[in-house]
mmCIF file of C-alpha atoms and ligand atoms in Angstrom:
data_model
loop_
_atom_site.group_PDB
_atom_site.id
_atom_site.type_symbol
_atom_site.label_atom_id
_atom_site.label_comp_id
_atom_site.label_asym_id
_atom_site.label_seq_id
_atom_site.Cartn_x
_atom_site.Cartn_y
_atom_site.Cartn_z
ATOM 1 C CA MET A 1 -45.097 58.425 -15.071
ATOM 2 C CA ARG A 2 -48.677 57.319 -14.532
ATOM 3 C CA ASP A 3 -50.505 54.286 -13.170
ATOM 4 C CA ALA A 4 -54.068 53.071 -13.624
ATOM 5 C CA VAL A 5 -55.342 55.191 -10.730
ATOM 6 C CA THR A 6 -53.537 58.444 -11.501
ATOM 7 C CA SER A 7 -54.492 58.168 -15.188
ATOM 8 C CA LEU A 8 -58.137 57.789 -14.267
ATOM 9 C CA ILE A 9 -58.109 60.654 -11.779
ATOM 10 C CA LYS A 10 -56.346 62.896 -14.272
ATOM 11 C CA ASN A 11 -59.073 62.283 -16.861
ATOM 12 C CA TYR A 12 -61.865 63.058 -14.422
ATOM 13 C CA ASP A 13 -60.116 66.089 -12.990
ATOM 14 C CA ILE A 14 -59.638 67.638 -16.432
ATOM 15 C CA THR A 15 -63.411 67.813 -16.827
ATOM 16 C CA GLY A 16 -64.193 68.385 -13.139
ATOM 17 C CA ARG A 17 -66.279 65.262 -12.761
ATOM 18 C CA TYR A 18 -66.863 63.033 -9.751
ATOM 19 C CA LEU A 19 -65.859 59.395 -10.191
ATOM 20 C CA ASP A 20 -68.864 57.793 -11.878
ATOM 21 C CA ARG A 21 -69.902 54.227 -12.502
ATOM 22 C CA ASP A 22 -67.421 53.704 -15.345
ATOM 23 C CA ALA A 23 -64.659 54.937 -13.091
ATOM 24 C CA MET A 24 -65.709 52.500 -10.363
ATOM 25 C CA ASP A 25 -65.669 49.624 -12.852
ATOM 26 C CA THR A 26 -62.190 50.550 -14.021
ATOM 27 C CA LEU A 27 -60.932 50.853 -10.458
ATOM 28 C CA LYS A 28 -62.562 47.593 -9.426
ATOM 29 C CA SER A 29 -60.980 45.652 -12.235
ATOM 30 C CA TYR A 30 -57.567 47.183 -11.476
ATOM 31 C CA PHE A 31 -57.733 46.331 -7.775
ATOM 32 C CA GLN A 32 -59.171 42.875 -8.437
ATOM 33 C CA SER A 33 -56.208 42.085 -10.678
ATOM 34 C CA GLY A 34 -53.803 43.485 -8.059
ATOM 35 C CA THR A 35 -52.689 40.197 -6.523
ATOM 36 C CA ALA A 36 -52.073 38.661 -9.944
ATOM 37 C CA ARG A 37 -50.064 41.723 -11.010
ATOM 38 C CA ILE A 38 -47.871 41.414 -7.944
ATOM 39 C CA ALA A 39 -47.449 37.675 -8.590
ATOM 40 C CA ALA A 40 -46.262 38.464 -12.116
ATOM 41 C CA ALA A 41 -43.773 41.055 -10.872
ATOM 42 C CA ALA A 42 -42.471 38.550 -8.293
ATOM 43 C CA VAL A 43 -42.011 35.860 -10.942
ATOM 44 C CA ILE A 44 -40.120 38.280 -13.184
ATOM 45 C CA ASN A 45 -37.968 39.489 -10.302
ATOM 46 C CA ALA A 46 -37.033 35.961 -9.252
ATOM 47 C CA ASN A 47 -36.292 34.717 -12.781
ATOM 48 C CA SER A 48 -35.105 37.676 -14.840
ATOM 49 C CA PRO A 49 -31.593 36.334 -15.651
ATOM 50 C CA THR A 50 -33.045 32.981 -16.730
ATOM 51 C CA ILE A 51 -35.818 34.564 -18.778
ATOM 52 C CA VAL A 52 -33.431 36.886 -20.623
ATOM 53 C CA ARG A 53 -30.841 34.187 -21.252
ATOM 54 C CA GLN A 54 -33.340 31.550 -22.409
ATOM 55 C CA ALA A 55 -35.279 33.984 -24.570
ATOM 56 C CA GLY A 56 -31.991 35.099 -26.152
ATOM 57 C CA LEU A 57 -30.972 31.515 -26.872
ATOM 58 C CA GLN A 58 -34.336 30.757 -28.426
ATOM 59 C CA LEU A 59 -34.195 33.927 -30.528
ATOM 60 C CA PHE A 60 -30.702 33.147 -31.836
ATOM 61 C CA GLU A 61 -31.798 29.603 -32.590
ATOM 62 C CA GLU A 62 -34.742 30.896 -34.601
ATOM 63 C CA VAL A 63 -32.741 33.664 -36.322
ATOM 64 C CA PRO A 64 -29.136 32.394 -36.367
ATOM 65 C CA GLU A 65 -27.985 35.088 -38.849
ATOM 66 C CA LEU A 66 -28.085 37.591 -35.984
ATOM 67 C CA ILE A 67 -24.986 36.120 -34.344
ATOM 68 C CA ARG A 68 -23.094 35.246 -37.537
ATOM 69 C CA PRO A 69 -20.535 37.634 -39.057
ATOM 70 C CA GLY A 70 -22.473 40.587 -40.420
ATOM 71 C CA GLY A 71 -25.380 39.999 -38.019
ATOM 72 C CA ASN A 72 -26.412 42.825 -35.724
ATOM 73 C CA ALA A 73 -25.760 40.782 -32.555
ATOM 74 C CA TYR A 74 -22.410 39.450 -33.831
ATOM 75 C CA THR A 75 -19.362 40.196 -31.597
ATOM 76 C CA THR A 76 -19.472 39.891 -27.828
ATOM 77 C CA ARG A 77 -20.190 43.577 -27.405
ATOM 78 C CA ARG A 78 -23.277 43.556 -29.588
ATOM 79 C CA TYR A 79 -24.446 40.196 -28.239
ATOM 80 C CA SER A 80 -24.364 41.680 -24.728
ATOM 81 C CA ALA A 81 -26.068 44.865 -25.910
ATOM 82 C CA CYS A 82 -28.875 42.755 -27.340
ATOM 83 C CA LEU A 83 -29.390 40.814 -24.100
ATOM 84 C CA ARG A 84 -29.146 44.044 -22.143
ATOM 85 C CA ASP A 85 -31.957 45.488 -24.289
ATOM 86 C CA MET A 86 -34.051 42.365 -23.617
ATOM 87 C CA ASP A 87 -33.414 42.883 -19.916
ATOM 88 C CA TYR A 88 -34.637 46.507 -20.201
ATOM 89 C CA TYR A 89 -37.845 45.351 -21.908
ATOM 90 C CA LEU A 90 -38.472 42.761 -19.221
ATOM 91 C CA ARG A 91 -37.774 45.073 -16.281
ATOM 92 C CA TYR A 92 -39.930 47.890 -17.616
ATOM 93 C CA ALA A 93 -42.703 45.424 -18.475
ATOM 94 C CA SER A 94 -42.739 44.417 -14.796
ATOM 95 C CA TYR A 95 -43.152 48.079 -13.791
ATOM 96 C CA ALA A 96 -45.995 48.540 -16.276
ATOM 97 C CA LEU A 97 -47.691 45.374 -15.030
ATOM 98 C CA VAL A 98 -47.731 46.645 -11.460
ATOM 99 C CA ALA A 99 -48.833 50.130 -12.583
ATOM 100 C CA GLY A 100 -51.590 48.711 -14.770
ATOM 101 C CA ASP A 101 -50.589 51.349 -17.306
ATOM 102 C CA ASN A 102 -48.143 51.449 -20.223
ATOM 103 C CA ASN A 103 -47.205 55.081 -19.763
ATOM 104 C CA VAL A 104 -43.885 54.159 -18.117
ATOM 105 C CA LEU A 105 -42.936 52.319 -21.320
ATOM 106 C CA ASP A 106 -43.673 55.338 -23.487
ATOM 107 C CA GLU A 107 -41.694 57.650 -21.245
ATOM 108 C CA ARG A 108 -38.708 55.523 -20.311
ATOM 109 C CA VAL A 109 -38.248 52.922 -23.026
ATOM 110 C CA LEU A 110 -39.841 53.747 -26.346
ATOM 111 C CA GLN A 111 -39.079 57.441 -26.658
ATOM 112 C CA GLY A 112 -36.423 57.917 -29.328
ATOM 113 C CA LEU A 113 -35.799 54.188 -29.573
ATOM 114 C CA ARG A 114 -36.891 53.793 -33.173
ATOM 115 C CA GLU A 115 -34.367 56.412 -34.303
ATOM 116 C CA THR A 116 -31.614 54.723 -32.293
ATOM 117 C CA TYR A 117 -32.444 51.287 -33.667
ATOM 118 C CA ASN A 118 -32.692 52.578 -37.218
ATOM 119 C CA SER A 119 -29.380 54.380 -37.024
ATOM 120 C CA LEU A 120 -27.626 51.277 -35.628
ATOM 121 C CA CYS A 121 -29.422 48.919 -38.019
ATOM 122 C CA VAL A 122 -30.851 46.888 -35.127
ATOM 123 C CA PRO A 123 -33.466 44.717 -36.864
ATOM 124 C CA ILE A 124 -37.041 45.249 -35.663
ATOM 125 C CA GLY A 125 -38.577 41.869 -36.553
ATOM 126 C CA PRO A 126 -36.250 39.833 -34.316
ATOM 127 C CA THR A 127 -36.554 42.412 -31.519
ATOM 128 C CA VAL A 128 -40.326 41.997 -31.607
ATOM 129 C CA ARG A 129 -39.880 38.230 -31.595
ATOM 130 C CA GLY A 130 -37.561 38.440 -28.564
ATOM 131 C CA ILE A 131 -40.155 40.435 -26.630
ATOM 132 C CA GLN A 132 -42.876 37.941 -27.555
ATOM 133 C CA ILE A 133 -40.741 34.981 -26.448
ATOM 134 C CA MET A 134 -40.262 36.639 -23.052
ATOM 135 C CA LYS A 135 -43.994 37.286 -22.814
ATOM 136 C CA GLU A 136 -44.808 33.617 -23.368
ATOM 137 C CA MET A 137 -42.197 32.537 -20.828
ATOM 138 C CA VAL A 138 -43.543 34.925 -18.185
ATOM 139 C CA LYS A 139 -47.145 33.857 -18.841
ATOM 140 C CA ASN A 140 -46.243 30.188 -18.428
ATOM 141 C CA MET A 141 -44.314 30.835 -15.232
ATOM 142 C CA VAL A 142 -47.094 32.949 -13.744
ATOM 143 C CA ALA A 143 -49.692 30.323 -14.680
ATOM 144 C CA GLU A 144 -47.579 27.765 -12.784
ATOM 145 C CA THR A 145 -47.977 29.849 -9.605
ATOM 146 C CA GLY A 146 -51.746 29.303 -9.828
ATOM 147 C CA VAL A 147 -52.898 32.515 -11.558
ATOM 148 C CA SER A 148 -55.668 31.313 -13.869
ATOM 149 C CA ASP A 149 -56.103 34.348 -16.134
ATOM 150 C CA THR A 150 -52.720 35.610 -17.327
ATOM 151 C CA SER A 151 -54.062 37.671 -20.233
ATOM 152 C CA PHE A 152 -53.217 40.951 -18.462
ATOM 153 C CA ILE A 153 -49.537 40.065 -18.972
ATOM 154 C CA ASP A 154 -49.954 40.625 -22.713
ATOM 155 C CA GLU A 155 -50.513 44.360 -22.265
ATOM 156 C CA PRO A 156 -47.003 45.795 -21.763
ATOM 157 C CA PHE A 157 -45.266 43.306 -24.065
ATOM 158 C CA ASP A 158 -47.800 43.831 -26.847
ATOM 159 C CA HIS A 159 -47.637 47.587 -26.339
ATOM 160 C CA MET A 160 -43.879 47.529 -26.979
ATOM 161 C CA THR A 161 -44.142 45.281 -30.026
ATOM 162 C CA ARG A 162 -46.965 47.426 -31.439
ATOM 163 C CA GLU A 163 -44.754 50.486 -31.145
ATOM 164 C CA PHE A 164 -41.960 48.627 -32.925
ATOM 165 C CA SER A 165 -44.234 47.225 -35.603
ATOM 166 C CA ASP A 166 -45.437 50.737 -36.436
ATOM 167 C CA ILE A 167 -41.935 51.550 -37.627
ATOM 168 C CA SER A 168 -41.340 48.505 -39.729
ATOM 169 C CA VAL A 169 -44.254 49.217 -42.083
HETATM 170 C C1 CYC B 201 -34.158 51.662 -20.843
HETATM 171 C C2 CYC B 201 -34.395 52.138 -22.209
HETATM 172 C C3 CYC B 201 -33.268 51.843 -23.180
HETATM 173 C C4 CYC B 201 -33.329 51.033 -24.299
HETATM 174 C C5 CYC B 201 -34.484 50.224 -24.749
HETATM 175 C C6 CYC B 201 -32.043 51.117 -24.945
HETATM 176 C C7 CYC B 201 -31.718 50.485 -26.140
HETATM 177 C C8 CYC B 201 -30.520 50.627 -26.920
HETATM 178 N N1 CYC B 201 -30.002 49.579 -27.604
HETATM 179 C C9 CYC B 201 -28.845 49.981 -28.228
HETATM 180 C C10 CYC B 201 -27.983 49.204 -28.994
HETATM 181 C C11 CYC B 201 -28.131 47.842 -29.408
HETATM 182 N N2 CYC B 201 -29.243 47.063 -29.334
HETATM 183 C C12 CYC B 201 -29.006 45.829 -29.864
HETATM 184 C C13 CYC B 201 -30.031 44.798 -29.894
HETATM 185 C C14 CYC B 201 -30.260 43.750 -30.779
HETATM 186 N N3 CYC B 201 -29.549 43.431 -31.886
HETATM 187 C C15 CYC B 201 -30.084 42.346 -32.488
HETATM 188 O O1 CYC B 201 -29.644 41.834 -33.526
HETATM 189 C C16 CYC B 201 -31.249 41.827 -31.758
HETATM 190 C C17 CYC B 201 -32.450 41.707 -32.643
HETATM 191 C C18 CYC B 201 -31.426 42.836 -30.644
HETATM 192 C C19 CYC B 201 -31.579 42.159 -29.261
HETATM 193 C C20 CYC B 201 -32.883 41.447 -29.145
HETATM 194 C C21 CYC B 201 -27.655 45.794 -30.284
HETATM 195 C C22 CYC B 201 -26.876 44.639 -30.898
HETATM 196 C C23 CYC B 201 -27.098 47.079 -29.998
HETATM 197 C C24 CYC B 201 -25.704 47.570 -30.294
HETATM 198 C C25 CYC B 201 -25.634 48.021 -31.739
HETATM 199 C C26 CYC B 201 -24.322 48.628 -32.096
HETATM 200 O O2 CYC B 201 -23.712 49.332 -31.253
HETATM 201 O O3 CYC B 201 -23.914 48.419 -33.217
HETATM 202 C C27 CYC B 201 -28.653 51.376 -27.944
HETATM 203 C C28 CYC B 201 -27.516 52.221 -28.473
HETATM 204 C C29 CYC B 201 -26.510 52.577 -27.385
HETATM 205 C C30 CYC B 201 -25.904 51.365 -26.759
HETATM 206 O O4 CYC B 201 -25.339 50.511 -27.460
HETATM 207 O O5 CYC B 201 -26.051 51.240 -25.545
HETATM 208 C C31 CYC B 201 -29.704 51.773 -27.144
HETATM 209 C C32 CYC B 201 -29.947 53.175 -26.636
HETATM 210 N N4 CYC B 201 -31.242 51.935 -24.198
HETATM 211 C C33 CYC B 201 -31.943 52.403 -23.135
HETATM 212 O O6 CYC B 201 -31.519 53.185 -22.236
#
């Protein structure tokens, strides 16, 4: 598992270089966004059950077939599995936000997931939509705490949906 700092150091160490100007710029921007990253993690921590539940409701409203007979989230067991997956995406997104690096998502969430989803016929489009709904909710909540630029919140959520979208084509 890597974060913004260890990733940078690793790259410089491989080639035996001192940290140059580019490195300083990268580090500066990471540390300058530090307080906002912590604010985002705090918002997610304080609201995760609400975010997952509301995002699930919105998703099932937009794609009602999912919870009808024959839908992948139909039956209590699969409905819960779906919300549990949403909860995984949210929790790991909060880790990646603090780390300033998506590596934790690759290692802990996305590895082998496409095969699992394909074999269980979990539909990709609605999964992507669910992740995007959570992203918008988190961005709004973080903006309400006074963080003016919430664009950094896109990174982990968009990383996950990009990985998913790669499969669906
Ligand atoms: C921390 C990393 C991690 C992830 C990401 C993870 C995902 C994951 N989701 C699964 C199932 C599932 N995932 C879903 C999800 C959905 N169905 C829908 O229609 C919606 C679009 C969507 C919710 C948004 C469902 C319904 C199942 C159960 C499918 C089944 O058993 O038939 C399974 C199969 C095993 C199980 O049921 O637990 C895994 C491994 N597990 C992990 O350890």
